[in-house]
mmCIF file of C-alpha atoms and ligand atoms in Angstrom:
data_model
loop_
_atom_site.group_PDB
_atom_site.id
_atom_site.type_symbol
_atom_site.label_atom_id
_atom_site.label_comp_id
_atom_site.label_asym_id
_atom_site.label_seq_id
_atom_site.Cartn_x
_atom_site.Cartn_y
_atom_site.Cartn_z
ATOM 1 C CA UNK A 1485 121.105 93.257 8.548
ATOM 2 C CA UNK A 1486 117.717 94.805 7.726
ATOM 3 C CA UNK A 1487 116.253 97.882 9.497
ATOM 4 C CA UNK A 1488 119.014 100.222 8.343
ATOM 5 C CA UNK A 1489 119.206 103.024 5.783
ATOM 6 C CA UNK A 1490 121.983 104.891 3.976
ATOM 7 C CA UNK A 1491 122.718 108.502 4.958
ATOM 8 C CA UNK A 1492 125.740 109.181 2.772
ATOM 9 C CA UNK A 1493 129.032 107.888 1.512
ATOM 10 C CA UNK A 1494 132.709 108.703 2.225
ATOM 11 C CA UNK A 1495 135.626 107.451 0.112
ATOM 12 C CA UNK A 1496 133.612 104.649 -1.468
ATOM 13 C CA UNK A 1497 132.053 103.477 1.801
ATOM 14 C CA UNK A 1498 128.292 103.926 2.256
ATOM 15 C CA UNK A 1499 127.346 104.950 5.806
ATOM 16 C CA UNK A 1500 124.189 103.223 7.001
ATOM 17 C CA UNK A 1501 122.324 103.852 10.237
ATOM 18 C CA UNK A 1502 120.480 101.063 11.993
ATOM 19 C CA UNK A 1503 117.027 102.124 13.167
ATOM 20 C CA UNK A 1504 117.888 101.237 16.779
ATOM 21 C CA UNK A 1505 120.822 103.695 16.683
ATOM 22 C CA UNK A 1506 118.420 106.466 15.687
ATOM 23 C CA UNK A 1507 115.948 105.461 18.415
ATOM 24 C CA UNK A 1508 118.818 105.528 20.909
ATOM 25 C CA UNK A 1509 119.728 109.119 19.858
ATOM 26 C CA UNK A 1510 116.081 110.232 20.086
ATOM 27 C CA UNK A 1511 115.697 108.543 23.465
ATOM 28 C CA UNK A 1512 118.716 110.443 24.853
ATOM 29 C CA UNK A 1513 117.738 113.785 23.246
ATOM 30 C CA UNK A 1514 114.043 113.762 24.199
ATOM 31 C CA UNK A 1515 114.794 112.403 27.656
ATOM 32 C CA UNK A 1516 117.155 115.278 28.418
ATOM 33 C CA UNK A 1517 114.815 117.916 26.987
ATOM 34 C CA UNK A 1518 111.955 116.636 29.134
ATOM 35 C CA UNK A 1519 113.901 116.547 32.378
ATOM 36 C CA UNK A 1520 116.282 119.478 31.853
ATOM 37 C CA UNK A 1521 114.465 121.882 29.527
ATOM 38 C CA UNK A 1522 114.987 122.879 25.901
ATOM 39 C CA UNK A 1523 118.588 124.080 26.402
ATOM 40 C CA UNK A 1524 119.568 120.716 27.871
ATOM 41 C CA UNK A 1525 117.818 119.050 24.948
ATOM 42 C CA UNK A 1526 119.867 121.025 22.418
ATOM 43 C CA UNK A 1527 123.042 120.366 24.376
ATOM 44 C CA UNK A 1528 122.208 116.664 24.199
ATOM 45 C CA UNK A 1529 121.642 116.906 20.440
ATOM 46 C CA UNK A 1530 125.075 118.549 20.035
ATOM 47 C CA UNK A 1531 126.680 115.919 22.243
ATOM 48 C CA UNK A 1532 125.118 112.949 20.454
ATOM 49 C CA UNK A 1533 126.042 114.475 17.084
ATOM 50 C CA UNK A 1534 129.692 114.703 18.154
ATOM 51 C CA UNK A 1535 129.469 111.209 19.634
ATOM 52 C CA UNK A 1536 128.084 110.010 16.295
ATOM 53 C CA UNK A 1537 131.136 111.615 14.647
ATOM 54 C CA UNK A 1538 133.461 109.713 16.986
ATOM 55 C CA UNK A 1539 131.732 106.432 16.090
ATOM 56 C CA UNK A 1540 132.169 107.185 12.386
ATOM 57 C CA UNK A 1541 135.882 107.974 12.941
ATOM 58 C CA UNK A 1542 136.209 104.712 14.883
ATOM 59 C CA UNK A 1543 134.790 102.824 11.915
ATOM 60 C CA UNK A 1544 137.092 104.589 9.501
ATOM 61 C CA UNK A 1545 139.976 103.395 11.695
ATOM 62 C CA UNK A 1546 138.933 99.848 10.735
ATOM 63 C CA UNK A 1547 138.228 100.772 7.121
ATOM 64 C CA UNK A 1548 141.588 102.464 6.502
ATOM 65 C CA UNK A 1549 143.485 99.659 8.254
ATOM 66 C CA UNK A 1550 141.675 97.115 6.053
ATOM 67 C CA UNK A 1551 142.504 99.147 2.964
ATOM 68 C CA UNK A 1552 146.197 98.697 3.790
ATOM 69 C CA UNK A 1553 145.670 94.990 3.093
ATOM 70 C CA UNK A 1554 143.774 95.687 -0.125
ATOM 71 C CA UNK A 1555 140.316 95.130 1.412
ATOM 72 C CA UNK A 1556 137.537 97.528 0.420
ATOM 73 C CA UNK A 1557 134.584 98.288 2.687
ATOM 74 C CA UNK A 1558 131.405 98.997 0.743
ATOM 75 C CA UNK A 1559 129.186 99.549 3.802
ATOM 76 C CA UNK A 1560 129.488 100.635 7.417
ATOM 77 C CA UNK A 1561 126.384 100.308 9.638
ATOM 78 C CA UNK A 1562 125.955 102.229 12.891
ATOM 79 C CA UNK A 1563 124.243 100.497 15.812
ATOM 80 C CA UNK A 1564 123.606 101.887 19.316
ATOM 81 C CA UNK A 1565 126.607 99.947 20.607
ATOM 82 C CA UNK A 1566 128.932 101.113 17.835
ATOM 83 C CA UNK A 1567 129.458 100.551 14.164
ATOM 84 C CA UNK A 1568 129.973 97.457 12.063
ATOM 85 C CA UNK A 1569 132.149 97.884 8.989
ATOM 86 C CA UNK A 1570 131.177 95.237 6.441
ATOM 87 C CA UNK A 1571 134.548 94.394 4.959
ATOM 88 C CA UNK A 1572 134.482 92.974 1.448
ATOM 89 C CA UNK A 1573 136.322 89.943 2.763
ATOM 90 C CA UNK A 1574 138.103 88.914 5.931
ATOM 91 C CA UNK A 1575 141.811 89.612 6.208
ATOM 92 C CA UNK A 1576 143.547 86.367 5.257
ATOM 93 C CA UNK A 1577 146.039 86.350 8.082
ATOM 94 C CA UNK A 1578 144.911 86.486 11.727
ATOM 95 C CA UNK A 1579 147.631 89.100 12.346
ATOM 96 C CA UNK A 1580 145.954 91.369 9.781
ATOM 97 C CA UNK A 1581 142.535 90.886 11.355
ATOM 98 C CA UNK A 1582 144.100 91.779 14.690
ATOM 99 C CA UNK A 1583 145.425 95.086 13.287
ATOM 100 C CA UNK A 1584 142.075 95.893 11.613
ATOM 101 C CA UNK A 1585 140.112 95.115 14.811
ATOM 102 C CA UNK A 1586 142.415 97.169 17.039
ATOM 103 C CA UNK A 1587 142.439 100.188 14.674
ATOM 104 C CA UNK A 1588 138.898 101.236 15.727
ATOM 105 C CA UNK A 1589 139.391 101.455 19.506
ATOM 106 C CA UNK A 1590 142.812 103.024 18.792
ATOM 107 C CA UNK A 1591 141.007 105.933 17.105
ATOM 108 C CA UNK A 1592 138.895 106.528 20.248
ATOM 109 C CA UNK A 1593 142.024 106.485 22.383
ATOM 110 C CA UNK A 1594 143.598 108.997 19.985
ATOM 111 C CA UNK A 1595 140.508 111.247 20.223
ATOM 112 C CA UNK A 1596 140.629 110.934 24.032
ATOM 113 C CA UNK A 1597 144.297 111.936 23.979
ATOM 114 C CA UNK A 1598 143.496 115.010 21.858
ATOM 115 C CA UNK A 1599 140.697 115.990 24.280
ATOM 116 C CA UNK A 1600 143.021 115.662 27.279
ATOM 117 C CA UNK A 1601 146.136 117.234 25.758
ATOM 118 C CA UNK A 1602 144.476 119.753 23.418
ATOM 119 C CA UNK A 1603 141.378 120.820 25.355
ATOM 120 C CA UNK A 1604 142.481 119.999 28.886
ATOM 121 C CA UNK A 1605 139.575 117.642 29.535
ATOM 122 C CA UNK A 1606 139.834 115.487 32.638
ATOM 123 C CA UNK A 1607 138.304 112.124 33.335
ATOM 124 C CA UNK A 1608 135.969 112.341 36.311
ATOM 125 C CA UNK A 1609 134.748 108.864 37.236
ATOM 126 C CA UNK A 1610 131.422 110.402 38.283
ATOM 127 C CA UNK A 1611 130.807 111.393 34.662
ATOM 128 C CA UNK A 1612 130.175 107.838 33.558
ATOM 129 C CA UNK A 1613 127.024 107.415 35.596
ATOM 130 C CA UNK A 1614 125.741 110.864 34.604
ATOM 131 C CA UNK A 1615 126.123 110.333 30.837
ATOM 132 C CA UNK A 1616 122.370 110.156 30.318
ATOM 133 C CA UNK A 1617 121.597 113.014 32.688
ATOM 134 C CA UNK A 1618 121.108 116.682 31.792
ATOM 135 C CA UNK A 1619 122.979 119.701 33.008
ATOM 136 C CA UNK A 1620 126.538 118.671 32.247
ATOM 137 C CA UNK A 1621 128.244 121.717 30.846
ATOM 138 C CA UNK A 1622 131.683 120.465 30.006
ATOM 139 C CA UNK A 1623 131.260 118.957 26.577
ATOM 140 C CA UNK A 1624 134.933 117.989 26.204
ATOM 141 C CA UNK A 1625 134.840 116.048 29.479
ATOM 142 C CA UNK A 1626 131.712 114.191 28.382
ATOM 143 C CA UNK A 1627 133.217 113.381 24.994
ATOM 144 C CA UNK A 1628 136.307 112.104 26.790
ATOM 145 C CA UNK A 1629 134.168 109.765 28.879
ATOM 146 C CA UNK A 1630 132.297 108.662 25.756
ATOM 147 C CA UNK A 1631 135.496 107.863 23.843
ATOM 148 C CA UNK A 1632 137.015 105.953 26.737
ATOM 149 C CA UNK A 1633 133.696 104.104 27.009
ATOM 150 C CA UNK A 1634 133.701 103.362 23.249
ATOM 151 C CA UNK A 1635 137.259 102.030 23.412
ATOM 152 C CA UNK A 1636 136.619 99.875 26.491
ATOM 153 C CA UNK A 1637 133.167 98.669 25.449
ATOM 154 C CA UNK A 1638 134.394 97.676 21.990
ATOM 155 C CA UNK A 1639 137.142 95.583 23.537
ATOM 156 C CA UNK A 1640 134.594 93.296 25.247
ATOM 157 C CA UNK A 1641 135.449 89.911 23.692
ATOM 158 C CA UNK A 1642 132.078 89.328 21.979
ATOM 159 C CA UNK A 1643 130.875 89.790 18.408
ATOM 160 C CA UNK A 1644 130.135 92.257 16.915
ATOM 161 C CA UNK A 1645 132.465 94.181 19.206
ATOM 162 C CA UNK A 1646 136.074 94.543 18.136
ATOM 163 C CA UNK A 1647 137.147 92.527 21.170
ATOM 164 C CA UNK A 1648 135.335 89.534 19.613
ATOM 165 C CA UNK A 1649 137.446 89.928 16.476
ATOM 166 C CA UNK A 1650 140.635 90.358 18.502
ATOM 167 C CA UNK A 1651 139.770 87.148 20.365
ATOM 168 C CA UNK A 1652 138.967 85.353 17.099
ATOM 169 C CA UNK A 1653 142.229 86.529 15.499
ATOM 170 C CA UNK A 1654 144.259 85.332 18.495
ATOM 171 C CA UNK A 1655 142.444 81.956 18.516
ATOM 172 C CA UNK A 1656 142.709 81.624 14.715
ATOM 173 C CA UNK A 1657 146.485 81.697 14.942
ATOM 174 C CA UNK A 1658 146.195 78.226 16.523
ATOM 175 C CA UNK A 1659 142.748 76.856 15.616
ATOM 176 C CA UNK A 1660 141.939 78.070 12.091
ATOM 177 C CA UNK A 1661 139.156 80.513 11.157
ATOM 178 C CA UNK A 1662 136.053 78.308 11.520
ATOM 179 C CA UNK A 1663 136.920 76.769 14.892
ATOM 180 C CA UNK A 1664 138.226 80.109 16.208
ATOM 181 C CA UNK A 1665 134.963 81.812 15.226
ATOM 182 C CA UNK A 1666 132.892 79.084 16.900
ATOM 183 C CA UNK A 1667 134.844 79.407 20.147
ATOM 184 C CA UNK A 1668 134.791 83.230 20.021
ATOM 185 C CA UNK A 1669 131.044 83.243 19.257
ATOM 186 C CA UNK A 1670 130.345 80.871 22.166
ATOM 187 C CA UNK A 1671 132.338 83.069 24.568
ATOM 188 C CA UNK A 1672 130.477 86.114 23.201
ATOM 189 C CA UNK A 1673 127.076 84.484 23.719
ATOM 190 C CA UNK A 1674 127.994 83.466 27.254
ATOM 191 C CA UNK A 1675 129.004 87.071 27.950
ATOM 192 C CA UNK A 1676 125.715 88.257 26.430
ATOM 193 C CA UNK A 1677 123.763 86.028 28.800
ATOM 194 C CA UNK A 1678 125.759 87.413 31.754
ATOM 195 C CA UNK A 1679 125.183 90.955 30.483
ATOM 196 C CA UNK A 1680 121.435 90.358 30.156
ATOM 197 C CA UNK A 1681 121.342 88.922 33.671
ATOM 198 C CA UNK A 1682 123.144 92.033 34.975
ATOM 199 C CA UNK A 1683 120.572 94.121 33.118
ATOM 200 C CA UNK A 1684 117.755 92.706 35.255
ATOM 201 C CA UNK A 1685 119.405 94.157 38.335
ATOM 202 C CA UNK A 1686 121.041 97.240 36.839
ATOM 203 C CA UNK A 1687 120.480 99.341 33.736
ATOM 204 C CA UNK A 1688 117.725 97.735 31.605
ATOM 205 C CA UNK A 1689 119.455 98.913 28.421
ATOM 206 C CA UNK A 1690 121.966 96.129 29.119
ATOM 207 C CA UNK A 1691 119.237 93.575 28.321
ATOM 208 C CA UNK A 1692 118.721 95.208 24.947
ATOM 209 C CA UNK A 1693 122.475 95.174 24.257
ATOM 210 C CA UNK A 1694 122.707 91.554 25.425
ATOM 211 C CA UNK A 1695 120.023 90.371 22.981
ATOM 212 C CA UNK A 1696 121.792 92.214 20.196
ATOM 213 C CA UNK A 1697 125.218 90.779 21.047
ATOM 214 C CA UNK A 1698 123.768 87.272 21.308
ATOM 215 C CA UNK A 1699 122.208 87.486 17.849
ATOM 216 C CA UNK A 1700 125.288 89.068 16.284
ATOM 217 C CA UNK A 1701 127.567 86.329 17.661
ATOM 218 C CA UNK A 1702 125.359 83.638 16.136
ATOM 219 C CA UNK A 1703 125.185 85.478 12.792
ATOM 220 C CA UNK A 1704 128.976 85.850 12.651
ATOM 221 C CA UNK A 1705 129.441 82.162 13.373
ATOM 222 C CA UNK A 1706 126.988 81.230 10.601
ATOM 223 C CA UNK A 1707 128.506 83.642 8.095
ATOM 224 C CA UNK A 1708 132.034 82.305 8.617
ATOM 225 C CA UNK A 1709 130.884 78.675 8.506
ATOM 226 C CA UNK A 1710 128.979 79.437 5.291
ATOM 227 C CA UNK A 1711 131.948 81.200 3.657
ATOM 228 C CA UNK A 1712 134.213 78.339 4.637
ATOM 229 C CA UNK A 1713 131.792 75.632 3.429
ATOM 230 C CA UNK A 1714 131.283 77.286 0.048
ATOM 231 C CA UNK A 1715 134.876 78.396 -0.553
ATOM 232 C CA UNK A 1716 136.047 77.153 -3.958
ATOM 233 C CA UNK A 1717 132.774 75.230 -4.539
ATOM 234 C CA UNK A 1718 130.575 75.646 -7.604
ATOM 235 C CA UNK A 1719 126.819 75.251 -7.967
ATOM 236 C CA UNK A 1720 127.476 71.842 -9.594
ATOM 237 C CA UNK A 1721 129.149 70.648 -6.360
ATOM 238 C CA UNK A 1722 126.050 71.213 -4.237
ATOM 239 C CA UNK A 1723 123.046 70.946 -6.540
ATOM 240 C CA UNK A 1724 120.437 68.195 -6.443
ATOM 241 C CA UNK A 1725 120.818 66.030 -9.537
ATOM 242 C CA UNK A 1726 118.243 63.453 -8.501
ATOM 243 C CA UNK A 1727 114.931 65.257 -9.013
ATOM 244 C CA UNK A 1728 111.693 65.016 -10.925
ATOM 245 C CA UNK A 1729 110.881 67.408 -13.752
ATOM 246 C CA UNK A 1730 107.714 67.660 -15.839
ATOM 247 C CA UNK A 1731 107.510 67.798 -19.644
ATOM 248 C CA UNK A 1732 105.545 70.664 -21.205
ATOM 249 C CA UNK A 1733 102.934 68.128 -22.302
ATOM 250 C CA UNK A 1734 102.213 66.982 -18.725
ATOM 251 C CA UNK A 1735 98.840 67.385 -17.033
ATOM 252 C CA UNK A 1736 97.922 68.371 -13.494
ATOM 253 C CA UNK A 1737 97.355 64.663 -12.769
ATOM 254 C CA UNK A 1738 100.981 63.926 -13.779
ATOM 255 C CA UNK A 1739 102.158 66.697 -11.458
ATOM 256 C CA UNK A 1740 100.097 65.325 -8.544
ATOM 257 C CA UNK A 1741 101.689 61.931 -9.184
ATOM 258 C CA UNK A 1742 105.181 63.528 -8.975
ATOM 259 C CA UNK A 1743 104.224 65.491 -5.864
ATOM 260 C CA UNK A 1744 103.259 62.319 -3.991
ATOM 261 C CA UNK A 1745 106.180 60.255 -5.328
ATOM 262 C CA UNK A 1746 108.925 62.743 -4.351
ATOM 263 C CA UNK A 1747 109.694 65.116 -1.468
ATOM 264 C CA UNK A 1748 109.938 68.069 -3.884
ATOM 265 C CA UNK A 1749 107.702 71.090 -3.427
ATOM 266 C CA UNK A 1750 108.694 72.780 -6.692
ATOM 267 C CA UNK A 1751 108.814 71.089 -10.077
ATOM 268 C CA UNK A 1752 110.765 72.440 -13.024
ATOM 269 C CA UNK A 1753 108.935 72.155 -16.340
ATOM 270 C CA UNK A 1754 111.237 71.501 -19.319
ATOM 271 C CA UNK A 1755 110.708 71.849 -23.050
ATOM 272 C CA UNK A 1756 111.628 69.289 -25.725
ATOM 273 C CA UNK A 1757 115.304 70.321 -25.599
ATOM 274 C CA UNK A 1758 115.519 69.927 -21.839
ATOM 275 C CA UNK A 1759 115.570 73.681 -21.204
ATOM 276 C CA UNK A 1760 113.622 75.229 -18.272
ATOM 277 C CA UNK A 1761 110.228 76.437 -19.537
ATOM 278 C CA UNK A 1762 108.467 77.071 -16.254
ATOM 279 C CA UNK A 1763 108.117 76.113 -12.630
ATOM 280 C CA UNK A 1764 105.183 74.544 -10.785
ATOM 281 C CA UNK A 1765 105.019 75.078 -7.037
ATOM 282 C CA UNK A 1766 102.950 72.959 -4.660
ATOM 283 C CA UNK A 1767 100.449 75.752 -3.817
ATOM 284 C CA UNK A 1768 99.935 76.525 -7.535
ATOM 285 C CA UNK A 1769 99.422 72.822 -8.234
ATOM 286 C CA UNK A 1770 96.834 72.434 -5.464
ATOM 287 C CA UNK A 1771 94.928 75.534 -6.624
ATOM 288 C CA UNK A 1772 94.995 74.257 -10.238
ATOM 289 C CA UNK A 1773 93.746 70.828 -9.157
ATOM 290 C CA UNK A 1774 90.868 72.389 -7.227
ATOM 291 C CA UNK A 1775 89.869 75.019 -9.821
ATOM 292 C CA UNK A 1776 90.731 73.423 -13.176
ATOM 293 C CA UNK A 1777 90.755 69.692 -12.485
ATOM 294 C CA UNK A 1778 93.303 66.979 -13.041
ATOM 295 C CA UNK A 1779 93.084 67.083 -16.822
ATOM 296 C CA UNK A 1780 94.337 70.698 -17.093
ATOM 297 C CA UNK A 1781 97.578 71.278 -19.030
ATOM 298 C CA UNK A 1782 100.726 72.161 -17.068
ATOM 299 C CA UNK A 1783 101.335 74.848 -19.670
ATOM 300 C CA UNK A 1784 98.312 76.765 -18.335
ATOM 301 C CA UNK A 1785 99.062 76.513 -14.607
ATOM 302 C CA UNK A 1786 102.873 76.844 -14.324
ATOM 303 C CA UNK A 1787 104.722 80.055 -13.489
ATOM 304 C CA UNK A 1788 107.432 81.408 -15.804
ATOM 305 C CA UNK A 1789 110.897 80.074 -14.956
ATOM 306 C CA UNK A 1790 113.212 82.201 -12.835
ATOM 307 C CA UNK A 1791 116.566 83.199 -14.299
ATOM 308 C CA UNK A 1792 118.517 79.941 -14.006
ATOM 309 C CA UNK A 1793 121.825 79.542 -12.196
ATOM 310 C CA UNK A 1794 124.777 78.164 -14.122
ATOM 311 C CA UNK A 1795 126.422 74.958 -12.962
ATOM 312 C CA UNK A 1796 129.897 76.527 -13.075
ATOM 313 C CA UNK A 1797 128.957 79.587 -10.937
ATOM 314 C CA UNK A 1798 130.606 80.020 -7.517
ATOM 315 C CA UNK A 1799 128.307 78.481 -4.908
ATOM 316 C CA UNK A 1800 128.543 81.357 -2.409
ATOM 317 C CA UNK A 1801 127.262 83.891 -4.928
ATOM 318 C CA UNK A 1802 124.510 81.555 -6.197
ATOM 319 C CA UNK A 1803 123.269 80.999 -2.628
ATOM 320 C CA UNK A 1804 122.931 84.757 -2.166
ATOM 321 C CA UNK A 1805 120.806 84.865 -5.336
ATOM 322 C CA UNK A 1806 118.681 81.954 -4.070
ATOM 323 C CA UNK A 1807 118.166 83.591 -0.678
ATOM 324 C CA UNK A 1808 117.303 86.962 -2.212
ATOM 325 C CA UNK A 1809 114.771 85.299 -4.544
ATOM 326 C CA UNK A 1810 112.802 83.861 -1.621
ATOM 327 C CA UNK A 1811 112.336 80.591 -3.559
ATOM 328 C CA UNK A 1812 112.791 77.103 -2.167
ATOM 329 C CA UNK A 1813 114.796 75.964 -5.182
ATOM 330 C CA UNK A 1814 116.311 77.384 -8.350
ATOM 331 C CA UNK A 1815 116.999 75.677 -11.663
ATOM 332 C CA UNK A 1816 120.604 75.041 -12.658
ATOM 333 C CA UNK A 1817 121.530 74.853 -16.342
ATOM 334 C CA UNK A 1818 124.648 73.747 -18.230
ATOM 335 C CA UNK A 1819 126.505 75.718 -20.910
ATOM 336 C CA UNK A 1820 123.838 74.709 -23.462
ATOM 337 C CA UNK A 1821 120.993 76.026 -21.325
ATOM 338 C CA UNK A 1822 119.715 72.535 -20.446
ATOM 339 C CA UNK A 1823 118.392 71.821 -16.968
ATOM 340 C CA UNK A 1824 120.972 69.754 -15.047
ATOM 341 C CA UNK A 1825 120.007 70.270 -11.414
ATOM 342 C CA UNK A 1826 118.249 72.204 -8.671
ATOM 343 C CA UNK A 1827 119.877 74.302 -5.982
ATOM 344 C CA UNK A 1828 118.073 74.358 -2.623
ATOM 345 C CA UNK A 1829 119.006 75.856 0.736
ATOM 346 C CA UNK A 1830 118.939 72.327 2.186
ATOM 347 C CA UNK A 1831 121.839 71.443 -0.147
ATOM 348 C CA UNK A 1832 124.038 74.054 1.380
ATOM 349 C CA UNK A 1833 123.121 73.044 4.929
ATOM 350 C CA UNK A 1834 124.193 69.515 3.999
ATOM 351 C CA UNK A 1835 127.427 70.759 2.441
ATOM 352 C CA UNK A 1836 128.207 72.663 5.621
ATOM 353 C CA UNK A 1837 127.711 69.483 7.663
ATOM 354 C CA UNK A 1838 130.063 67.588 5.341
ATOM 355 C CA UNK A 1839 132.724 70.306 5.453
ATOM 356 C CA UNK A 1840 132.362 70.603 9.238
ATOM 357 C CA UNK A 1841 133.032 66.859 9.574
ATOM 358 C CA UNK A 1842 135.860 66.866 6.982
ATOM 359 C CA UNK A 1843 137.126 70.351 6.067
ATOM 360 C CA UNK A 1844 139.256 68.937 3.225
ATOM 361 C CA UNK A 1845 136.474 66.789 1.695
ATOM 362 C CA UNK A 1846 136.637 66.906 -2.119
ATOM 363 C CA UNK A 1847 133.257 67.065 -3.834
ATOM 364 C CA UNK A 1848 132.941 65.039 -7.016
ATOM 365 C CA UNK A 1849 132.435 67.009 -10.217
ATOM 366 C CA UNK A 1850 128.857 66.574 -11.354
ATOM 367 C CA UNK A 1851 126.502 68.020 -13.931
HETATM 368 ZN ZN1 LIG B 1283 135.101 98.823 15.996
#
């Protein structure tokens, strides 16, 4: 997700903070300083720093559990409602995902146990409502409340909370990953709506959390559907092979003809050997037509070609390249460097529809 930046790295895992997490910390710190004086402000800063530490430890619970199954975690991102460890891949077995998901809240329970047994902290139910208020002296008691809150809150069965993953893992044991994710995401979004509704009558920060949970549930559903649709597929499986290209000798008039005849918005330009030599987009074509006229050479108005994708590349990786490039389509070449197709985001949407209808559908080898 955008809006986050890296603050450091531990054991090969980069720690990123989402901007909203930082705003949340500032909101708590400044709020306490304004209502309770500078000392209360500093006390809040100390508290939120320790709380931040607990969140990091929670995430490393997940990360170390995942490592047991040979899964690395390149990035962990901290949000106001907790952290999200971006595992390199999902655990293959639902039982493993269950262990990885439970490892985070287990860390908070362990911290809570240390606070109770080691520091003699006690859980006062009144503490929960006073978490945002100044003047609480007993740091250990507040940390205890925070860790119990972290453990309980993360077990809410909605993505991106661990409870959502626990629910998905339990459902996946019977339904398979894609269906389990869809059901878990739907339950999560329903909970988000209920949470947002409660926010109107209670703490308004619930509305903010609800919006976040709703979006995260949808993103998780999409990501899993995408991974599943592209698993084992190559660029050749999904690319458009029925497309118009322009020879280097073409004119703007030829390009206009192709524009009207097809639904394409980008035209690859190929040289005499069939290799990509450039790309002509619809806006560039229209500008060229207006400024240079229909007789102008394509050579003078096309943009240089982007680095082409190879037909044998894994589709999932190629789609990431396409999305990062911001282009509508990318050229696909064969082993000899000749243009054999175009990859568009619409292709992948179509593939996902096909795989959703028939998960075992075999794509014909093309290109
Ligand atoms: Zn967690």
